[in-house]
XYZ file of C-alpha atoms in Angstrom:
306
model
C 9.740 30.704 19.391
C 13.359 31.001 21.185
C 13.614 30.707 25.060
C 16.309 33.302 26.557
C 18.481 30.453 27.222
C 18.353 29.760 23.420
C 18.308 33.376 22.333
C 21.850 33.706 24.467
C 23.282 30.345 23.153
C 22.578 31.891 19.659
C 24.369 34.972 20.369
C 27.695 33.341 21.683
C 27.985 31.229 18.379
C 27.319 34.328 16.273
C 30.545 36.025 15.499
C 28.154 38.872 14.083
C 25.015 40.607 16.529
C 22.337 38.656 15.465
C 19.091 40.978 14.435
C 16.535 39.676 16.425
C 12.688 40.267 14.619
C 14.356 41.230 11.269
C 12.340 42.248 8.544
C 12.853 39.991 5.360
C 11.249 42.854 3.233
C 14.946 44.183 3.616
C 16.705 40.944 2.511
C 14.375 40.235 -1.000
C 14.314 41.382 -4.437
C 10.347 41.931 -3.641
C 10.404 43.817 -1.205
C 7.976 41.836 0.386
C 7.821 39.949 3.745
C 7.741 39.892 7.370
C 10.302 39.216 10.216
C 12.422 36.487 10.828
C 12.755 35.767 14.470
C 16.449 35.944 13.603
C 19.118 36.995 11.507
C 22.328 35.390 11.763
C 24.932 36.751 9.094
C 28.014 34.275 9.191
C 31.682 34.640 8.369
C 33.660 31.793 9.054
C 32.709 28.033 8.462
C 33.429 26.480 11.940
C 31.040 29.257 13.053
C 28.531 28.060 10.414
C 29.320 24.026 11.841
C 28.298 25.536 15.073
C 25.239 27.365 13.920
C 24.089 24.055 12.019
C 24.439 21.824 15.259
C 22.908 24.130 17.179
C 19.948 24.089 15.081
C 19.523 20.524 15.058
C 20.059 19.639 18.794
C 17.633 22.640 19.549
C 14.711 21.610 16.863
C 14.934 24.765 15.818
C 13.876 25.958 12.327
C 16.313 27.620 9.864
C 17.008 28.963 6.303
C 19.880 30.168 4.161
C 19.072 32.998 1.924
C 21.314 34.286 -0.785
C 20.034 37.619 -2.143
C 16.608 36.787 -1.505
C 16.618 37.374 -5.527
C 13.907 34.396 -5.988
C 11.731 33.952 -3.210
C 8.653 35.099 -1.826
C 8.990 35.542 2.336
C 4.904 35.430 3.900
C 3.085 38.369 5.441
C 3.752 36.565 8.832
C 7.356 36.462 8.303
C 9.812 33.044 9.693
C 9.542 31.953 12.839
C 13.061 30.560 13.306
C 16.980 31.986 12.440
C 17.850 33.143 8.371
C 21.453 32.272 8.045
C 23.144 34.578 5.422
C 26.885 33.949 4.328
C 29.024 36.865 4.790
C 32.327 37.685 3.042
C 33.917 34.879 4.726
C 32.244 32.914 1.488
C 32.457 35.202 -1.097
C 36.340 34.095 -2.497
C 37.411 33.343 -6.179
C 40.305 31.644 -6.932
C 41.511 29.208 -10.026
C 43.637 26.407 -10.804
C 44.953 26.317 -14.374
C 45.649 22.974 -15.424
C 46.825 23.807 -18.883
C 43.958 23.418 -21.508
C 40.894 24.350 -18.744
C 40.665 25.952 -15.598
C 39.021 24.663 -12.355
C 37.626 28.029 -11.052
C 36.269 28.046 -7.397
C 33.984 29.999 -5.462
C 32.245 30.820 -2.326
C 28.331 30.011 -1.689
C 27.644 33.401 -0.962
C 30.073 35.085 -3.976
C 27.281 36.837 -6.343
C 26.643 34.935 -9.341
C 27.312 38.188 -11.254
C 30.556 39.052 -9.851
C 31.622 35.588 -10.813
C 30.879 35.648 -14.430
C 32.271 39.184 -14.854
C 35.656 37.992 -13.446
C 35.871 34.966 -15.516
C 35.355 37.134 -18.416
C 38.053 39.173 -17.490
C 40.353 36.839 -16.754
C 39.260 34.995 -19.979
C 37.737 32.084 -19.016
C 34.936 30.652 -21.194
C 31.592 28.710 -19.378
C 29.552 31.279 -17.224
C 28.549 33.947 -19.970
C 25.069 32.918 -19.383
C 24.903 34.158 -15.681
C 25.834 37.917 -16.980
C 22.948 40.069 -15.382
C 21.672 36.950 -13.134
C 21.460 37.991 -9.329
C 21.514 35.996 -6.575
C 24.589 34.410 -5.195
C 26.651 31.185 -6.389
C 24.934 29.063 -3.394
C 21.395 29.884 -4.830
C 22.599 29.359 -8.609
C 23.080 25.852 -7.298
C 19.701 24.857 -5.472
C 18.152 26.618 -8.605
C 20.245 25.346 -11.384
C 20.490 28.694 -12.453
C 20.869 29.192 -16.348
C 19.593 31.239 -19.020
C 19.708 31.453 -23.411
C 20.477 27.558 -23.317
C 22.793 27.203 -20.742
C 23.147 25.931 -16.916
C 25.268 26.330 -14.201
C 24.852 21.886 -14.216
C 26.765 22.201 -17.750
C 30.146 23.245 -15.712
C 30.014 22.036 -12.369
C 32.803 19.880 -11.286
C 31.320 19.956 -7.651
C 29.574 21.497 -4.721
C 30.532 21.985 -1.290
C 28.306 21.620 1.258
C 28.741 22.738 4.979
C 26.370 19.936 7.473
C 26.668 20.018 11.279
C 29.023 16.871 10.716
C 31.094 18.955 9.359
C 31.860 20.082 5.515
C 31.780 17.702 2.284
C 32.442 17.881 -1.480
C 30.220 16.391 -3.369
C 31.129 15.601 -7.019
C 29.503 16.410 -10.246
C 29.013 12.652 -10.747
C 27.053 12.326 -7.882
C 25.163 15.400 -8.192
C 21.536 15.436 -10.325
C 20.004 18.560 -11.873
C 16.982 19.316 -13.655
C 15.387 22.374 -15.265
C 15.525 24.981 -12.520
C 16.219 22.302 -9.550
C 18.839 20.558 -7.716
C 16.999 17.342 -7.455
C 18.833 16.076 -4.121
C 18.176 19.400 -2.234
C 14.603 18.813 -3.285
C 14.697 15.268 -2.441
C 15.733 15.753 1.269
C 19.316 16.547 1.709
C 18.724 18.437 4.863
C 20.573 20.504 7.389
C 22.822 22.098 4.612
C 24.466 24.976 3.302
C 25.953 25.294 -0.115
C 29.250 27.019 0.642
C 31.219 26.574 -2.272
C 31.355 25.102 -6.311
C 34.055 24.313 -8.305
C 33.490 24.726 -12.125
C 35.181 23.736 -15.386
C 36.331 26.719 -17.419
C 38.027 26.856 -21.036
C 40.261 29.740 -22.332
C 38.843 32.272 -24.703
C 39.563 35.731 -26.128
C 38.326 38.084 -22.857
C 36.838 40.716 -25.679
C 34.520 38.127 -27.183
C 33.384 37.262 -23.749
C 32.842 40.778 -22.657
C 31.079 41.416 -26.297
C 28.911 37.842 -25.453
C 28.126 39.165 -21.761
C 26.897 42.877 -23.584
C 24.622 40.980 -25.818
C 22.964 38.865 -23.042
C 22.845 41.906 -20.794
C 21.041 44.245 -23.546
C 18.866 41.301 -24.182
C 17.671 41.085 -20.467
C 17.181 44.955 -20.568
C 14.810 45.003 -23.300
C 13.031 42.301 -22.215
C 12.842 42.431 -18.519
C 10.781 44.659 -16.159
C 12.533 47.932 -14.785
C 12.008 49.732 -11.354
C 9.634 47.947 -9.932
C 10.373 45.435 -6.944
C 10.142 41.861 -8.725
C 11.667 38.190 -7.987
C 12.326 37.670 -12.304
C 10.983 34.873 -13.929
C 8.509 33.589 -11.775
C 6.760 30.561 -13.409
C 8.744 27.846 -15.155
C 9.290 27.315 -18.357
C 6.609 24.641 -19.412
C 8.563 21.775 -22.089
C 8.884 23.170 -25.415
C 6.921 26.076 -24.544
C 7.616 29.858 -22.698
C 5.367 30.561 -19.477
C 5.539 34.336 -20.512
C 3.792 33.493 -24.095
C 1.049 31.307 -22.453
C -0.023 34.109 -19.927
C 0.145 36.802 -22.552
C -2.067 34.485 -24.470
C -4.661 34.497 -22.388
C -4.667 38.245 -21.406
C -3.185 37.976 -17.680
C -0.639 41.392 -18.962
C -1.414 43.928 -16.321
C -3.604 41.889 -13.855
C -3.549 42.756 -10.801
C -4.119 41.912 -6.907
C -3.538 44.766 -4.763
C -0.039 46.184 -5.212
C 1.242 42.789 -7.294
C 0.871 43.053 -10.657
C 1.578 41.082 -13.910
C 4.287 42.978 -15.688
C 3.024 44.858 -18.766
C 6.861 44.806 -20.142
C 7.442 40.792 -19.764
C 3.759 38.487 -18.606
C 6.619 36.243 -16.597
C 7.330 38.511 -13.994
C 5.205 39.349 -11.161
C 5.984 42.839 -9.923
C 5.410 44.851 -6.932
C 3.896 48.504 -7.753
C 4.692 49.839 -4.304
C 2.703 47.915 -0.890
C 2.232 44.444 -2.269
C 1.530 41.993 0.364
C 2.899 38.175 -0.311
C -0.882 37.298 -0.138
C -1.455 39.736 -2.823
C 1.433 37.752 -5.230
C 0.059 34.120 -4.192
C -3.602 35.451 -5.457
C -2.396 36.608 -8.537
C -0.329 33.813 -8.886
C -3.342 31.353 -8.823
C -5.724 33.844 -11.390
C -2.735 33.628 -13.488
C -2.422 29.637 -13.803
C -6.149 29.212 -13.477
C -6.343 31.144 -16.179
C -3.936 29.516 -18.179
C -4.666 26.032 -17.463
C -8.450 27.128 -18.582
C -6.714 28.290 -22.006
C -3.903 25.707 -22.181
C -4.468 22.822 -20.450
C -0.710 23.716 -19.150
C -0.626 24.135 -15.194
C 2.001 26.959 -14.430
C 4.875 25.700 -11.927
C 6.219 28.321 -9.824
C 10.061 28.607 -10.350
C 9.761 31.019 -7.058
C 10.732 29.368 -4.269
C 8.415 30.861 -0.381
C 9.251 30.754 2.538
């Protein structure tokens, strides 16, 4: 917990009024969670230097969310300061370099709003994120992908904000796996993803936008619809789909409380109005006990909780 003196400090670095016991439930595509002891939404990148240092010569715990489109937040809540990037990190721009583009754009930019003005502007690469939510930053500590594609496939690099100040890290020195950034996993600490650059290639923009409708219809028949969810919440096991091994062994429509396994798609977890976090992490283990009983195959979660 934050002392006054560190509660004030807090609240001169914050350009914005930081929310002080925020509920997370707000700030996830669950609508699940309790309150952060702060809320710190941040618009300019010395500000977020600031923030950072702060942090560190305080001991005091932090976390960047995105659209909270993949995580699970506990019934307790955070006891420390969720950073979220405001429009201060949201920017597109290009640079054409004759047969490819370098497109760039800010950590916090929506992965959707992205892809949708590549397409427009006819650049070829990000079709897969059509209909994927969450911002750019996320897309990155995820590796963020979908029908056979990744957001690794067109990196060129990734900026990252540390309280030393910011750094560009190139694809080269970057390493990605299924559904991971292996370095943020690994223990780069103390960072904030506040920008990519990716590799682009010119293309007719009405075969993109008929590529993008195809994806999109595809993700409405087969996804989940008005019910509070995080999307695909196990990983995909190797050569296998999580989704067809928990339909397999009759997990469709379990439930735990207000969390239920989605009759429409057995990948998603959804809430059917009051779940609790403890009510998804129960299901979540009946639902991989189960399988790995059927199986042998022990479910990862691709869900990230904080």
């Amino acid at each position: 917990m934050m002392d006054t003196i560190c509660k004030d400090a807090l609240s001169r670095i914050a350009l914005n009024p930081v929310q002080w016991n925020c509920p997370l439930r707000d700030y996830t595509s669950f609508a699940i969670g309790g309150p952060a002891e702060a809320l710190a939404t941040v618009e300019e990148w010395g500000e977020l230097q600031d923030l950072l240092a702060f942090f560190r010569e305080n001991g005091l715990q932090w976390r960047v969310i995105g659209r909270g489109t993949n995580l699970l937040v506990s019934d307790s809540g955070f006891a420390g300061v969720i950073v979220v990037l405001g429009n201060g990190f949201k920017d597109i721009g290009c640079e054409d370099d004759g047969a490819s583009v370098l497109v760039r754009a800010g950590g916090g930019c929506g992965l959707t709003r992205l892809s949708g003005w590549c397409i427009k502007s006819g650049f070829s690469g990000l079709e897969f994120a059509c209909g994927i939510p969450g911002t750019v930053g996320g897309a990155v500590v995820m590796n963020a992908g979908a029908w056979g594609d990744e957001l690794a496939d067109v990196l060129t690099s990734v900026t990252v904000m540390r309280a030393a100040g910011p750094q560009e890290i190139q694809r080269r020195d970057l390493h990605f796996s299924y559904r991971c950034w292996q370095d943020h996993v690994g223990g780069l600490t103390g960072e904030v993803v506040t920008g990519v650059a990716v590799r682009l290639f010119r293309d007719d923009p009405g075969a993109l936008r008929r590529r993008c409708s195809e994806h999109l219809a595809g993700r409405r028949a087969r996804q989940p619809k008005g019910q509070p969810n995080a999307g695909s919440f196990f990983k995909n096991p190797p050569g296998d789909s999580a989704g067809r091994l928990i339909e397999k062994s009759g997990c469709k429509g379990m439930r735990v409380g207000g969390a239920m396994v989605s009759p429409v798609h057995a990948n998603f977890l959804v809430n059917t109005g009051g779940a609790t976090a403890a009510d998804v992490k129960e299901l979540m283990e009946r639902v991989r006990r189960m399988v790995v009983k059927d199986s042998g195959i022990l479910l990862d979660p691709e869900v990230h909780f904080l």
